[in-house]
Amino acid sequence: MAMTMTEKILARASGKTEVHPGDNVWVRADVLMTHDVCGPGTIGIFKREFGEQAQVWDREKVVLIPDHYIFTADDKCHRNVDILREFARAQGLPHHYDVGSKNYKGVCHIALAEEGHTRPGEVLFGTDSHTCTAGAFNEFATGIGNTDAAFVLGTGRLLVKVPPTMRFVFEGEFPPYVLAKDVILHVIGDIGVDGATYKAMEFAGEAVDRLSMEERMTLCNMVIEAGAKNGIIAADETTLAYVRVRTAKAFEPVGPDPGARHVSCTTYDARAIEPTVARPHSPDRRVSARELRDVRLTRAYIGSCTGGKITDFVNAASIMRGRRVAVDTFLVPATTEISRAIRTETLGGRTLLSIFEEAGCRVSLDASCAACLGGPEDTFGRINGPEVCISTTNRNFPGRMGAKEGQVYLASPYTVAASAVTGRITDPREFLGGGLGTGSERRCGAAGAASGASGGVAGAAGGVSGADGAASGGGGVISRAAREVGP
């Protein structure tokens, strides 16, 4: 039977020759990650169910990364970090990236990649919904709850229902003013925040192949905002080059079989994607940046697992260089490696840090999730009142970044930087060029068409619009298939 990448990984991890969507299979975990928010609960359940003196199933496969509520005076947050510290010491865990130590990393999803824990063909479970970020590395990566994580800690296995796969193909090349954040917001706007519920979202096509690893991570990071179980991209030389310098462990990538079946297959003209924004208070309230030019801002934020990577800061600096921001602008590097890079990497002969400081930004050199999840009131960049903020983060629900009366617009680093400079939501083409004409998109192919290992023809049947009826942002609404396509 022809299988998708997700199906092939789960088949291998469950010791089966093949699996089908809807099958419940016992899957062996290659890595389990937990952090300071969910780690204490996971550890408590593990001790309750397996015993106070129980040992984890494999010390080499457990990764502890405090990253959420770190740089705060809140004692309860400190206690969470202490619980991770005590557990790591008692279990002898080698992969504990403890705050205050030379091993401290920062945001777990980026740290996992930097430290070689994301490897093609493997299974990664994490107690964080954005664990799906690692699907960019051609692995099955998904977020799980504390109880499931405690079970994995004790057994190394988890019962998983095999998800069906939705395939998204981007033909051509993305314009130079479009980033992966624009792309995933565009897709979520098409299918809605429940459009991929318990499905794998597979990304392919020439435009995806051209993306850097950091941009691929952004693409997979936000599939959970569409309800997806996981996101995944085929491994290529870009993937292998990134992984091989970070781990000596053997791994085996997987590719989709020709004729693999998908519940839908949508093809986009990559050249038609525009700078895109998600309005409050949902990631699927998509609109093009050019349509929001009258929205005045009080704050801008660049950071998080979605938008705090070094490429994100390079892109922001390319717009801010030689300019001043018009609103309070907060920058938070995702990891300590990125924090160092901001101080050393240059653009036009100036370090990124000097560009940001001269632009009037507030830069935290302490790597963490910071205000992405709100946190205590002393969290750097937290919204503590009725702010109107544009952010590179991944969610904009009421209270997500702090005060419930705050409004958060989600956008790419280009768009956030451009908006910070003008004080209003601004299409980055005003600084980068490229024209502000409307785009277009299409749904092509015949129902029943099968996709191959790359590219592919998409089938279509029936359709619904994204959130709020007809979503704008690219011209027209793409329908989505209501049945499987394939041979």
mmCIF file of C-alpha atoms in Angstrom, residues 150-337:
data_model
loop_
_atom_site.group_PDB
_atom_site.id
_atom_site.type_symbol
_atom_site.label_atom_id
_atom_site.label_comp_id
_atom_site.label_asym_id
_atom_site.label_seq_id
_atom_site.Cartn_x
_atom_site.Cartn_y
_atom_site.Cartn_z
ATOM 1 C CA ALA A 150 4.063 10.600 31.975
ATOM 2 C CA PHE A 151 3.170 7.306 30.298
ATOM 3 C CA VAL A 152 5.897 7.833 27.706
ATOM 4 C CA LEU A 153 8.379 8.638 30.498
ATOM 5 C CA GLY A 154 7.707 5.237 32.007
ATOM 6 C CA THR A 155 7.266 3.085 28.919
ATOM 7 C CA GLY A 156 8.691 4.855 25.880
ATOM 8 C CA ARG A 157 5.471 4.191 23.979
ATOM 9 C CA LEU A 158 2.178 5.880 23.256
ATOM 10 C CA LEU A 159 -1.059 4.792 21.590
ATOM 11 C CA VAL A 160 -1.535 7.029 18.554
ATOM 12 C CA LYS A 161 -4.345 7.197 16.030
ATOM 13 C CA VAL A 162 -2.904 7.534 12.537
ATOM 14 C CA PRO A 163 -4.045 10.880 11.074
ATOM 15 C CA PRO A 164 -5.128 11.319 7.458
ATOM 16 C CA THR A 165 -3.027 13.764 5.448
ATOM 17 C CA MET A 166 -3.891 17.064 3.793
ATOM 18 C CA ARG A 167 -1.366 18.061 1.126
ATOM 19 C CA PHE A 168 -0.486 21.676 0.259
ATOM 20 C CA VAL A 169 1.637 22.275 -2.833
ATOM 21 C CA PHE A 170 3.205 25.657 -3.620
ATOM 22 C CA GLU A 171 4.258 26.022 -7.234
ATOM 23 C CA GLY A 172 6.803 28.573 -8.405
ATOM 24 C CA GLU A 173 8.674 30.870 -6.031
ATOM 25 C CA PHE A 174 7.484 33.050 -3.179
ATOM 26 C CA PRO A 175 8.021 36.773 -3.797
ATOM 27 C CA PRO A 176 10.988 38.280 -1.908
ATOM 28 C CA TYR A 177 8.651 40.218 0.386
ATOM 29 C CA VAL A 178 6.753 37.078 1.479
ATOM 30 C CA LEU A 179 7.888 34.929 4.410
ATOM 31 C CA ALA A 180 6.699 31.568 5.717
ATOM 32 C CA LYS A 181 4.550 33.326 8.321
ATOM 33 C CA ASP A 182 2.548 34.921 5.500
ATOM 34 C CA VAL A 183 2.159 31.517 3.873
ATOM 35 C CA ILE A 184 0.860 29.661 6.906
ATOM 36 C CA LEU A 185 -1.483 32.509 7.858
ATOM 37 C CA HIS A 186 -2.798 32.389 4.300
ATOM 38 C CA VAL A 187 -3.468 28.656 4.550
ATOM 39 C CA ILE A 188 -5.103 28.921 7.974
ATOM 40 C CA GLY A 189 -7.280 31.709 6.619
ATOM 41 C CA ASP A 190 -8.425 29.365 3.874
ATOM 42 C CA ILE A 191 -9.247 26.307 5.955
ATOM 43 C CA GLY A 192 -10.041 27.837 9.360
ATOM 44 C CA VAL A 193 -8.768 27.016 12.831
ATOM 45 C CA ASP A 194 -10.557 23.662 12.696
ATOM 46 C CA GLY A 195 -9.890 22.916 9.039
ATOM 47 C CA ALA A 196 -7.167 20.342 9.722
ATOM 48 C CA THR A 197 -8.440 18.879 12.983
ATOM 49 C CA TYR A 198 -6.491 15.683 13.761
ATOM 50 C CA LYS A 199 -4.900 15.625 10.323
ATOM 51 C CA ALA A 200 -1.344 15.797 9.097
ATOM 52 C CA MET A 201 -0.547 18.889 7.018
ATOM 53 C CA GLU A 202 2.051 18.035 4.396
ATOM 54 C CA PHE A 203 3.843 20.847 2.550
ATOM 55 C CA ALA A 204 5.499 20.392 -0.827
ATOM 56 C CA GLY A 205 6.349 22.088 -4.092
ATOM 57 C CA GLU A 206 9.171 24.109 -5.565
ATOM 58 C CA ALA A 207 8.511 27.128 -3.338
ATOM 59 C CA VAL A 208 8.725 25.022 -0.158
ATOM 60 C CA ASP A 209 11.907 23.362 -1.407
ATOM 61 C CA ARG A 210 13.492 26.821 -1.661
ATOM 62 C CA LEU A 211 12.783 27.695 1.986
ATOM 63 C CA SER A 212 15.517 27.684 4.624
ATOM 64 C CA MET A 213 15.172 25.344 7.590
ATOM 65 C CA GLU A 214 14.147 28.268 9.786
ATOM 66 C CA GLU A 215 11.338 29.192 7.401
ATOM 67 C CA ARG A 216 10.200 25.573 7.140
ATOM 68 C CA MET A 217 10.029 25.501 10.926
ATOM 69 C CA THR A 218 7.721 28.524 10.867
ATOM 70 C CA LEU A 219 5.486 26.783 8.341
ATOM 71 C CA CYS A 220 5.116 23.635 10.459
ATOM 72 C CA ASN A 221 4.994 25.538 13.754
ATOM 73 C CA MET A 222 1.514 26.934 13.143
ATOM 74 C CA VAL A 223 -0.277 23.876 11.764
ATOM 75 C CA ILE A 224 -1.696 23.394 15.252
ATOM 76 C CA GLU A 225 -3.540 26.697 14.753
ATOM 77 C CA ALA A 226 -5.553 24.867 12.096
ATOM 78 C CA GLY A 227 -6.148 21.959 14.491
ATOM 79 C CA ALA A 228 -3.600 19.658 12.832
ATOM 80 C CA LYS A 229 -2.012 16.696 14.583
ATOM 81 C CA ASN A 230 1.310 17.384 12.878
ATOM 82 C CA GLY A 231 2.982 19.120 9.987
ATOM 83 C CA ILE A 232 5.604 17.524 7.771
ATOM 84 C CA ILE A 233 7.990 18.315 4.912
ATOM 85 C CA ALA A 234 10.125 15.902 2.899
ATOM 86 C CA ALA A 235 13.828 15.882 3.736
ATOM 87 C CA ASP A 236 16.268 17.260 1.171
ATOM 88 C CA GLU A 237 19.842 18.543 1.157
ATOM 89 C CA THR A 238 18.793 21.617 3.138
ATOM 90 C CA THR A 239 17.424 19.344 5.875
ATOM 91 C CA LEU A 240 20.373 16.983 5.878
ATOM 92 C CA ALA A 241 22.937 19.783 5.937
ATOM 93 C CA TYR A 242 21.268 21.292 9.017
ATOM 94 C CA VAL A 243 20.889 18.005 10.904
ATOM 95 C CA ARG A 244 24.251 16.389 10.140
ATOM 96 C CA VAL A 245 26.286 19.140 11.785
ATOM 97 C CA ARG A 246 24.189 18.902 14.931
ATOM 98 C CA THR A 247 24.028 15.168 15.597
ATOM 99 C CA ALA A 248 26.127 12.073 15.026
ATOM 100 C CA LYS A 249 23.125 9.790 15.467
ATOM 101 C CA ALA A 250 21.941 7.753 12.508
ATOM 102 C CA PHE A 251 18.542 8.587 11.029
ATOM 103 C CA GLU A 252 16.459 7.501 8.058
ATOM 104 C CA PRO A 253 14.349 10.073 6.189
ATOM 105 C CA VAL A 254 11.050 9.114 4.580
ATOM 106 C CA GLY A 255 9.381 10.372 1.435
ATOM 107 C CA PRO A 256 5.777 10.045 0.271
ATOM 108 C CA ASP A 257 4.986 7.066 -1.929
ATOM 109 C CA PRO A 258 3.648 7.800 -5.415
ATOM 110 C CA GLY A 259 -0.088 7.245 -5.202
ATOM 111 C CA ALA A 260 -0.309 7.969 -1.470
ATOM 112 C CA ARG A 261 -3.833 9.008 -0.534
ATOM 113 C CA HIS A 262 -4.712 12.413 0.909
ATOM 114 C CA VAL A 263 -8.012 13.735 2.214
ATOM 115 C CA SER A 264 -7.331 16.849 0.152
ATOM 116 C CA CYS A 265 -4.616 18.247 -2.060
ATOM 117 C CA THR A 266 -4.478 21.992 -2.666
ATOM 118 C CA THR A 267 -2.141 23.756 -5.070
ATOM 119 C CA TYR A 268 -1.170 27.413 -4.730
ATOM 120 C CA ASP A 269 0.607 29.777 -7.076
ATOM 121 C CA ALA A 270 3.384 30.830 -4.695
ATOM 122 C CA ARG A 271 3.920 34.073 -6.608
ATOM 123 C CA ALA A 272 0.403 35.232 -5.689
ATOM 124 C CA ILE A 273 0.841 35.075 -1.902
ATOM 125 C CA GLU A 274 0.851 38.512 -0.267
ATOM 126 C CA PRO A 275 2.037 39.842 3.099
ATOM 127 C CA THR A 276 -0.687 38.551 5.390
ATOM 128 C CA VAL A 277 -2.053 39.458 8.819
ATOM 129 C CA ALA A 278 -4.379 37.638 11.222
ATOM 130 C CA ARG A 279 -6.691 40.043 13.034
ATOM 131 C CA PRO A 280 -7.774 39.666 16.674
ATOM 132 C CA HIS A 281 -8.771 37.307 18.108
ATOM 133 C CA SER A 282 -8.091 34.240 15.977
ATOM 134 C CA PRO A 283 -5.289 33.083 13.642
ATOM 135 C CA ASP A 284 -7.779 32.432 10.821
ATOM 136 C CA ARG A 285 -9.085 36.022 10.642
ATOM 137 C CA ARG A 286 -6.875 36.579 7.634
ATOM 138 C CA VAL A 287 -6.537 39.765 5.654
ATOM 139 C CA SER A 288 -3.755 41.217 3.530
ATOM 140 C CA ALA A 289 -1.491 43.713 5.255
ATOM 141 C CA ARG A 290 -2.303 46.371 2.652
ATOM 142 C CA GLU A 291 -5.958 46.307 3.716
ATOM 143 C CA LEU A 292 -5.151 47.247 7.327
ATOM 144 C CA ARG A 293 -3.160 50.418 6.730
ATOM 145 C CA ASP A 294 -5.584 52.443 8.875
ATOM 146 C CA VAL A 295 -5.025 50.314 11.987
ATOM 147 C CA ARG A 296 -2.928 52.299 14.457
ATOM 148 C CA LEU A 297 -0.625 50.424 16.811
ATOM 149 C CA THR A 298 0.789 50.987 20.270
ATOM 150 C CA ARG A 299 3.239 48.086 20.309
ATOM 151 C CA ALA A 300 5.240 45.668 18.156
ATOM 152 C CA TYR A 301 6.786 42.359 19.225
ATOM 153 C CA ILE A 302 9.339 40.123 17.483
ATOM 154 C CA GLY A 303 10.127 36.813 19.145
ATOM 155 C CA SER A 304 8.865 33.290 20.037
ATOM 156 C CA CYS A 305 9.340 29.889 18.415
ATOM 157 C CA THR A 306 7.473 31.240 15.404
ATOM 158 C CA GLY A 307 9.263 34.541 14.903
ATOM 159 C CA GLY A 308 12.357 34.713 17.113
ATOM 160 C CA LYS A 309 14.902 32.863 14.953
ATOM 161 C CA ILE A 310 18.030 34.519 13.559
ATOM 162 C CA THR A 311 16.548 34.754 10.055
ATOM 163 C CA ASP A 312 13.538 36.542 11.555
ATOM 164 C CA PHE A 313 15.804 39.165 13.109
ATOM 165 C CA VAL A 314 17.844 39.558 9.932
ATOM 166 C CA ASN A 315 14.621 40.180 8.018
ATOM 167 C CA ALA A 316 13.395 42.694 10.595
ATOM 168 C CA ALA A 317 16.748 44.479 10.605
ATOM 169 C CA SER A 318 16.681 44.852 6.818
ATOM 170 C CA ILE A 319 13.680 47.155 7.240
ATOM 171 C CA MET A 320 14.646 48.874 10.504
ATOM 172 C CA ARG A 321 18.201 49.733 9.426
ATOM 173 C CA GLY A 322 18.598 53.495 9.359
ATOM 174 C CA ARG A 323 15.065 54.093 10.621
ATOM 175 C CA ARG A 324 13.369 54.702 13.976
ATOM 176 C CA VAL A 325 10.381 52.818 15.351
ATOM 177 C CA ALA A 326 7.230 54.808 16.072
ATOM 178 C CA VAL A 327 5.835 52.517 18.793
ATOM 179 C CA ASP A 328 7.248 50.485 21.676
ATOM 180 C CA THR A 329 8.970 47.553 19.989
ATOM 181 C CA PHE A 330 10.132 44.499 21.933
ATOM 182 C CA LEU A 331 12.593 41.928 20.577
ATOM 183 C CA VAL A 332 13.265 38.564 22.242
ATOM 184 C CA PRO A 333 15.642 35.950 20.752
ATOM 185 C CA ALA A 334 14.334 32.403 20.930
ATOM 186 C CA THR A 335 17.603 30.829 22.084
ATOM 187 C CA THR A 336 20.952 31.781 23.560
ATOM 188 C CA GLU A 337 22.586 30.877 20.242
#
